[in-house]
Protein backbone atom coordinates (compact mmCIF):
# COMPACT_ATOMS: atom_id res chain seq x y z
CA UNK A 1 304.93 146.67 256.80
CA UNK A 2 303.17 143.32 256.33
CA UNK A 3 299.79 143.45 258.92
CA UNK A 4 300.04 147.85 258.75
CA UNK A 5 300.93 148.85 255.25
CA UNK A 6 302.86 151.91 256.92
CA UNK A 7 305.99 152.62 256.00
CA UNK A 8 309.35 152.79 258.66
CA UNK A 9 312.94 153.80 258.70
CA UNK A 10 314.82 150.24 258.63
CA UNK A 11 318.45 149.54 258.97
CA UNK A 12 319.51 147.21 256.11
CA UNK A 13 322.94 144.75 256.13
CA UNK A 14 323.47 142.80 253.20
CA UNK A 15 324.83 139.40 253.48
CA UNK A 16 325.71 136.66 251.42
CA UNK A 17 322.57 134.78 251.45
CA UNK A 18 319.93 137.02 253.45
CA UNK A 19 319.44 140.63 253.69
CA UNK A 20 318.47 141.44 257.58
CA UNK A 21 316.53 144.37 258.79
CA UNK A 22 317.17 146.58 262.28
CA UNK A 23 314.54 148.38 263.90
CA UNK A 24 316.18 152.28 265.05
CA UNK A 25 315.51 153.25 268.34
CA UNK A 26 316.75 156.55 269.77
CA UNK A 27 319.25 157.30 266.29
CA UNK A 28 321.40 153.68 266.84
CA UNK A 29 319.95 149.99 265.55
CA UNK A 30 319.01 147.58 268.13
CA UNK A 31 321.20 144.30 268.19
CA UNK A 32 319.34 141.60 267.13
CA UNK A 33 317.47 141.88 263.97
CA UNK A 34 313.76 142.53 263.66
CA UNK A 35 313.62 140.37 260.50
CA UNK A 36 315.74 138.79 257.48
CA UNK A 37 314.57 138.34 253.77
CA UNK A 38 316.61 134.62 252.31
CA UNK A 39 317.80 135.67 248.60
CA UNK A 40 317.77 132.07 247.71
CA UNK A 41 315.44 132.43 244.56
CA UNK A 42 314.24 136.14 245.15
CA UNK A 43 313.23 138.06 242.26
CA UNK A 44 314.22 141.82 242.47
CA UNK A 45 312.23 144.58 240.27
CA UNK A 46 313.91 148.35 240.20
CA UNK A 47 312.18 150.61 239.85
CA UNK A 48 309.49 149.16 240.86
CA UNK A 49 306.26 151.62 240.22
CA UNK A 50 303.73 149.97 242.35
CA UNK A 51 303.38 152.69 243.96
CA UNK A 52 302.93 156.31 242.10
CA UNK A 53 304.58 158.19 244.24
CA UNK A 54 307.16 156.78 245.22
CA UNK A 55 309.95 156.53 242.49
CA UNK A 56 312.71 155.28 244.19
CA UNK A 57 311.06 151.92 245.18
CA UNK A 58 312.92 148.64 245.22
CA UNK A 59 310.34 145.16 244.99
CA UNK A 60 312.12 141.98 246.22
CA UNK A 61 309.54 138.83 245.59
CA UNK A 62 310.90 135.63 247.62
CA UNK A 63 310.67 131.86 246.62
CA UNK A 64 307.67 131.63 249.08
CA UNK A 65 305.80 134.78 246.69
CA UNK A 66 306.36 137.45 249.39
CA UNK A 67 306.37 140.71 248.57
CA UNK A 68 309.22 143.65 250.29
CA UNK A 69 309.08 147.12 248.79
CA UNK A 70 312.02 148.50 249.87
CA UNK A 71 312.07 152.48 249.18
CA UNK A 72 315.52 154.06 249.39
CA UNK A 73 316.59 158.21 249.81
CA UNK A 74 318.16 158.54 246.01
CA UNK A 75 317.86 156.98 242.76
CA UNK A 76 321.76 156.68 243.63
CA UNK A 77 321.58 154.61 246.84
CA UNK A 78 318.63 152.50 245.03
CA UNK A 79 320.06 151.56 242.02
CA UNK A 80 323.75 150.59 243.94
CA UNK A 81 321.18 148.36 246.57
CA UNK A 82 319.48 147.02 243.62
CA UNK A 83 323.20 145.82 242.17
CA UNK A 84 324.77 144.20 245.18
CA UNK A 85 321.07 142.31 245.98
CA UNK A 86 321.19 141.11 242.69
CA UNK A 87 324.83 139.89 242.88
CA UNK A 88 323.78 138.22 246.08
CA UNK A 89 320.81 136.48 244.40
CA UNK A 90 323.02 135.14 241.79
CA UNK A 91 326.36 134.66 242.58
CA UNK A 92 326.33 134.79 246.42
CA UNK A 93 329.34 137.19 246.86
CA UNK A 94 328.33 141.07 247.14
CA UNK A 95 331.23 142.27 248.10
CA UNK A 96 332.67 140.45 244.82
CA UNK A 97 329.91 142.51 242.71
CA UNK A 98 330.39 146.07 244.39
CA UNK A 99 334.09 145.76 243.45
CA UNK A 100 332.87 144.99 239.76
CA UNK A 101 330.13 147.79 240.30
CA UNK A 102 333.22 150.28 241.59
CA UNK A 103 335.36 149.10 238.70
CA UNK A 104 332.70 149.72 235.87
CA UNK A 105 331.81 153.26 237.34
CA UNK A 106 335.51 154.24 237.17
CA UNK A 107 336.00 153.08 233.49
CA UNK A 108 335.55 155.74 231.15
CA UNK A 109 336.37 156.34 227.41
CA UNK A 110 339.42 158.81 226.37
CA UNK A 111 337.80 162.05 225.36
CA UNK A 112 338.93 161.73 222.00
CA UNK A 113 337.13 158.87 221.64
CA UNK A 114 333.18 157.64 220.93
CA UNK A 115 331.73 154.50 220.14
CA UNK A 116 331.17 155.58 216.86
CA UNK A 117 334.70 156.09 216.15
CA UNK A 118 335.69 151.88 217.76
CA UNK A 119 332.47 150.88 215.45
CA UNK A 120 334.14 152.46 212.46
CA UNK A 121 337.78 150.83 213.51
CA UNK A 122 336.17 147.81 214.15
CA UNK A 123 334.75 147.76 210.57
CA UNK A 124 337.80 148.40 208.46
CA UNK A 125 338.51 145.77 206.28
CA UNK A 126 342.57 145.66 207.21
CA UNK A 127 342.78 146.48 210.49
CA UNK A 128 338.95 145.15 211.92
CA UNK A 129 337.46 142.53 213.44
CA UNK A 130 337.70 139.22 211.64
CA UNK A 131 334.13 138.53 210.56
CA UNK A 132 333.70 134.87 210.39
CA UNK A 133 330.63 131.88 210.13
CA UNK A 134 329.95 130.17 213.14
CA UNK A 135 327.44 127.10 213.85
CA UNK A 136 325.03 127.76 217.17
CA UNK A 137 322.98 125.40 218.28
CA UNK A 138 322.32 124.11 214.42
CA UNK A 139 321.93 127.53 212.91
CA UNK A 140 324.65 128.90 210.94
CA UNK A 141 325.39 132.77 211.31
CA UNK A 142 327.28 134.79 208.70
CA UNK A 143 329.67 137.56 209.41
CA UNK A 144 329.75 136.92 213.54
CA UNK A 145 332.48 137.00 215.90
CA UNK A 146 332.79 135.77 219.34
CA UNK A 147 332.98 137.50 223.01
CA UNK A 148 336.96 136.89 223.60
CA UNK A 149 337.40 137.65 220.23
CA UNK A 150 335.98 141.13 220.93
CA UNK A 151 338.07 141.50 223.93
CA UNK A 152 341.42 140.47 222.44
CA UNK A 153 340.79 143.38 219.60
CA UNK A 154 339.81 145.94 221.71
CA UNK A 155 343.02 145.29 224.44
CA UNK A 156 345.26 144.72 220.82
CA UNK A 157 344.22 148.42 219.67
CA UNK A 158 344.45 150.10 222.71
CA UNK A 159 340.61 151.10 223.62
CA UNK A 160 341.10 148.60 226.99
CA UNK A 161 344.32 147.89 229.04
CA UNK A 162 342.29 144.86 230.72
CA UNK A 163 340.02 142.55 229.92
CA UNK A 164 337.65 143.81 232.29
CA UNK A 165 338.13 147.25 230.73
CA UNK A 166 337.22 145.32 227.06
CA UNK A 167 334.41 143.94 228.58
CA UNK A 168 332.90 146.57 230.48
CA UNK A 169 333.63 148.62 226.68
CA UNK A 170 331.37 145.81 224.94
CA UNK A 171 328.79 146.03 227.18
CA UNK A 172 328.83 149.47 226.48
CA UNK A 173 328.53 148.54 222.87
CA UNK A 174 325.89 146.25 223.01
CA UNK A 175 323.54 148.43 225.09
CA UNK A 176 324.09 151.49 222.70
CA UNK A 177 322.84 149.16 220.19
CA UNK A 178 325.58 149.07 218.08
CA UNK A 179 326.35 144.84 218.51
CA UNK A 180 323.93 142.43 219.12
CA UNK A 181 324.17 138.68 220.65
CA UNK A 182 322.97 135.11 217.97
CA UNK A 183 322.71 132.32 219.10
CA UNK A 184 322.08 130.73 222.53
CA UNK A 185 325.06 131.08 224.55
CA UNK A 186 325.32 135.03 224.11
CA UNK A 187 321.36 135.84 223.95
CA UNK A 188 321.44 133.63 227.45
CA UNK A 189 323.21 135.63 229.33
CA UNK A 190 321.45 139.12 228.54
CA UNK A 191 319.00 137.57 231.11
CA UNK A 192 321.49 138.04 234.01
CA UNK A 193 320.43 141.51 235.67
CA UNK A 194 323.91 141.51 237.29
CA UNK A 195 325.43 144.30 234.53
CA UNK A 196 329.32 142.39 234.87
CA UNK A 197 327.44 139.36 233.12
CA UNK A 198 325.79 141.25 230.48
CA UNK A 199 328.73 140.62 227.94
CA UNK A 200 331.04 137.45 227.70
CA UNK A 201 333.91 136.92 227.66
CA UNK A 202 334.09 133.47 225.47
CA UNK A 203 334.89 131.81 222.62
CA UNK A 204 331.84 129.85 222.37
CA UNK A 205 329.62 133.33 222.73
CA UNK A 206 328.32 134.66 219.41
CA UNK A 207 328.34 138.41 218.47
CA UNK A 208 327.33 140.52 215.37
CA UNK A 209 327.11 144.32 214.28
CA UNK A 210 323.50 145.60 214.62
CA UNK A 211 322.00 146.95 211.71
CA UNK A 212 322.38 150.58 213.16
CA UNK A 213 326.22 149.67 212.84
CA UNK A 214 326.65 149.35 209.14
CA UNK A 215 327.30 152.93 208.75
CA UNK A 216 330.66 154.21 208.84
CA UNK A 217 330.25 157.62 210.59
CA UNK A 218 333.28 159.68 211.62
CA UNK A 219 334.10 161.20 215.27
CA UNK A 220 333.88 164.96 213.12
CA UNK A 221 330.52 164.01 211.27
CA UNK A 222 329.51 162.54 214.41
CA UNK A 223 330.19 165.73 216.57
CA UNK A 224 328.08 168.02 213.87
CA UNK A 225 325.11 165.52 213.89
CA UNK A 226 325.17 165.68 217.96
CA UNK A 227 325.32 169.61 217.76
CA UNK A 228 322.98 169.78 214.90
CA UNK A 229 320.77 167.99 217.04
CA UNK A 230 320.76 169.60 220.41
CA UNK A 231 320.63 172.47 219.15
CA UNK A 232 316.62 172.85 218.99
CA UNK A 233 314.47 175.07 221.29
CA UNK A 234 313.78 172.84 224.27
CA UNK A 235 309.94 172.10 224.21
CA UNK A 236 309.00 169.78 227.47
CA UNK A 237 311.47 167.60 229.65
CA UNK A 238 310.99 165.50 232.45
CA UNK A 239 311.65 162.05 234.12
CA UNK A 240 310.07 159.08 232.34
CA UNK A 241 310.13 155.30 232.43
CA UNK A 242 311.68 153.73 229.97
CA UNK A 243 312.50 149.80 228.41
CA UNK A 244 316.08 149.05 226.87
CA UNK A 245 316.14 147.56 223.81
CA UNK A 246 318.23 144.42 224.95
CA UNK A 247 317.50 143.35 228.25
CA UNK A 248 314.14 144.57 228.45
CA UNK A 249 314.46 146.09 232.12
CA UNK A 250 313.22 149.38 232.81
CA UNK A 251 315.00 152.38 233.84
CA UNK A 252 314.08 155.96 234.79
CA UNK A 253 315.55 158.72 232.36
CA UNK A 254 315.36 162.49 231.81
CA UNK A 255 313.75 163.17 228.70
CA UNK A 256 314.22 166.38 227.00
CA UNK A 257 312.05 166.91 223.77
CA UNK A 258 313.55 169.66 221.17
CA UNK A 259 311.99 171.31 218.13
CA UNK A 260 313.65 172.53 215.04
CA UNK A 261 315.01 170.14 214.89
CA UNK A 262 312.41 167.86 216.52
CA UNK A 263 314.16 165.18 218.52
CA UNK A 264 314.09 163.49 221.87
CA UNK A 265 317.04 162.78 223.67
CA UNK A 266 317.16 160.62 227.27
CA UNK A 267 319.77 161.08 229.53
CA UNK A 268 320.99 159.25 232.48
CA UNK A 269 320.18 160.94 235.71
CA UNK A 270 322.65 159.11 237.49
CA UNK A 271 325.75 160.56 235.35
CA UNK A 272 326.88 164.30 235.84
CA UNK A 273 328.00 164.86 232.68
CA UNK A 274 325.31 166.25 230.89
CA UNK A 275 324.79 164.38 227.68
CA UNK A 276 322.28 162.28 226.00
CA UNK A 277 322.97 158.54 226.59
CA UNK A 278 320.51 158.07 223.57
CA UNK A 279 317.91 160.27 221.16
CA UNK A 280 316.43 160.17 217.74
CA UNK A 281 314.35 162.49 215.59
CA UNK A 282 310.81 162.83 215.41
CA UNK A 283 310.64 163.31 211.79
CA UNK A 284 308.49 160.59 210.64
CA UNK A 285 307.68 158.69 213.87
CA UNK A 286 303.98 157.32 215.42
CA UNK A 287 303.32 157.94 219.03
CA UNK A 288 300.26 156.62 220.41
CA UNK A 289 299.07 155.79 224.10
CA UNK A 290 298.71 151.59 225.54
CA UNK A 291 295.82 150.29 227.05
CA UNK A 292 296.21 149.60 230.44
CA UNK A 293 294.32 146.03 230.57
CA UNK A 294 297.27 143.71 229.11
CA UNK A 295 300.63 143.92 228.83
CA UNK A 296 301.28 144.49 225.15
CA UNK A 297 303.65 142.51 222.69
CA UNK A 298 307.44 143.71 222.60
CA UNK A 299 307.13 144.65 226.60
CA UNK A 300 308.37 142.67 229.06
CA UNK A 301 309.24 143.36 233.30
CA UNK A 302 306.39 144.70 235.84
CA UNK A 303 304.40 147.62 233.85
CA UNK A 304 302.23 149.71 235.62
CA UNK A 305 300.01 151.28 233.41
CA UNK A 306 300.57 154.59 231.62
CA UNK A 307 302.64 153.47 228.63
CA UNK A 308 302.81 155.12 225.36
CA UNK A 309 304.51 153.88 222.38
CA UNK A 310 307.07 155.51 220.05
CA UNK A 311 307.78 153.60 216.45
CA UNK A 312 310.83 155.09 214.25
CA UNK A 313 310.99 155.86 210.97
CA UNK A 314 313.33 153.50 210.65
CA UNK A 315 310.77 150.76 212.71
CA UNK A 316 312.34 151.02 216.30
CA UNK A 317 309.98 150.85 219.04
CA UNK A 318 310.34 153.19 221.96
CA UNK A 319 308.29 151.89 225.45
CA UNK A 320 307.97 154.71 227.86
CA UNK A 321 306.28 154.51 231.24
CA UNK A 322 304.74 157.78 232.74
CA UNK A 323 303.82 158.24 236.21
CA UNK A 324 299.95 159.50 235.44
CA UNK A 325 297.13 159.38 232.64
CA UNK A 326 297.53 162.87 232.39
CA UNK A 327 301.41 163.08 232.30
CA UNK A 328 301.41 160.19 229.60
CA UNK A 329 298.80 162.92 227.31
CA UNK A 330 300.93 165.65 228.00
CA UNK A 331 303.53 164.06 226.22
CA UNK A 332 301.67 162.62 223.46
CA UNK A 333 300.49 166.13 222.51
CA UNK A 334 303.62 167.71 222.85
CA UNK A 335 305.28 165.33 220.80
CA UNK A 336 302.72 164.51 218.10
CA UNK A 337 303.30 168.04 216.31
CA UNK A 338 306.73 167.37 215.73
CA UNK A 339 306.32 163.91 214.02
């Protein structure tokens, strides 16, 4: 509520260009709405952790800098809300985006094959992507290939039958971390928060392998590291915060921190299937707590407060939101005897 910060049982319809409210009386919504929020230059934040105990919070901020917190039954319902508002915001056709949202949800990869396996194909100096130099925005880049590009060799050798499949499959990619946008047109577009415009399509979009990438590792060598890996006694898990390395939003995972060997894996509590959607060990890595007065360098989005920082051996920085002081120390503890 604006005047009563209570909070009450709406019924929400989406349309193109507003999203109107019902008040329930007596189980059924009453005709005519009770109020409507114009999309026309919102901003939407999910999750948004204003609010510490409530996790499943979305924050819509209008052109006019007023503030809905919208707080939906399942991280489900809120993260599907969260999509079609944003496709309203942008494109003005929700319907158009829930298809897309439908579509994406119902593409998955053949069993017998991971991303490490299409990185490795992709790589082959026969049968891979052509690596060429390409001029963006006066800055040359070596060894980059564009977004249709991409497409066309993923549809040629069979990964995608569509080039939504291909690019729904690069997006995948690129959010793993294994292919990274140069230049302006491809870097531009990360900014969308509408997930069917997080890869393009285009010849004029600029794409290269990340540095992570470079090494050739097999779907068998693969499989052992994975088992090698999960295979430690299970030390502290829980749900946590955390940033994505590309387009800097935050999103709540289930962390599960393993000893011998020490690693921490996050997993996507959305998904059934019940593995990691990324992890790395803990040999080797600095974890330390973030003041709360500032928002440090390398975070972006609305933080809260309780962040602690994970750096890599290998220099990658991990930015992980808990929901208390105390939660964040937990841990810190638990994982600083394992570094």
């Amino acid at each position: 509520g604006h005047i009563v910060r209570n909070w009450k049982v709406r019924w929400f319809v989406l349309l193109q260009d507003k999203l109107l409210y019902y008040k329930i009386e007596g189980g059924k919504k009453e005709p005519s709405p009770k109020g409507r929020i114009l999309l026309d230059g919102c901003t939407i934040t999910c999750p948004c952790l204003e609010y510490e105990n409530r996790p499943l919070l979305i924050k819509l901020k209008t052109k006019t800098n007023t503030d809905y917190f919208l707080e939906c039954c399942s991280r489900e319902e809120r993260d599907s809300w969260a999509l079609d508002i944003t496709g309203a915001i942008h494109a003005g056709h929700p319907v158009q985006v829930q298809e897309l949202h439908k579509m994406k949800n119902s593409f998955k990869l053949l069993e017998n094959i991971s991303l490490h396996h299409i990185v490795e194909r992709m790589c082959d100096n026969s049968t891979g992507i052509k690596l060429t130099r390409n001029l963006g925005q006066g800055n040359r880049y070596k060894e980059t290939f564009t977004g249709s590009a991409l497409v066309d060799w993923l549809i040629s050798n069979s990964f995608a039958v569509s080039r939504f499949e291909a690019v729904t499959l690069a997006s995948m990619l690129m959010e793993e971390n294994f292919i990274k946008p140069v230049g302006a047109r491809s870097t531009e577009a990360m900014r969308y928060s509408d997930l069917s415009e997080q890869f393009l399509d285009d010849s004029t979009a600029l794409y290269m392998f990340a540095e992570s990438s470079n090494k050739n590792i097999s779907s068998k060598e693969e499989l052992q590291f994975n088992i090698s890996e999960l295979s430690g006694t299970i030390v502290k898990q829980g749900f946590l915060v955390k940033q994505g390395h590309k387009r800097k939003n935050w999103k709540v995972r289930r962390f599960v921190l393993r000893a011998d060997p020490a690693f921490l894996h996050y997993y996507d509590p959305t998904k059934e299937e019940n593995r990691p959607v990324g992890g790395f060990s803990l040999r080797g890595c600095l974890v330390s707590a973030l003041e709360d007065n500032g928002v440090p360098a390398g975070v972006k989005g609305n933080v809260q407060g309780n962040l602690f920082k994970i750096i890599t051996k290998n220099d990658i920085h991990y930015y992980i939101q808990a929901s208390s002081k105390a939660e964040r120390t937990q841990w810190i503890e638990a994982i600083k005897p394992l570094t």
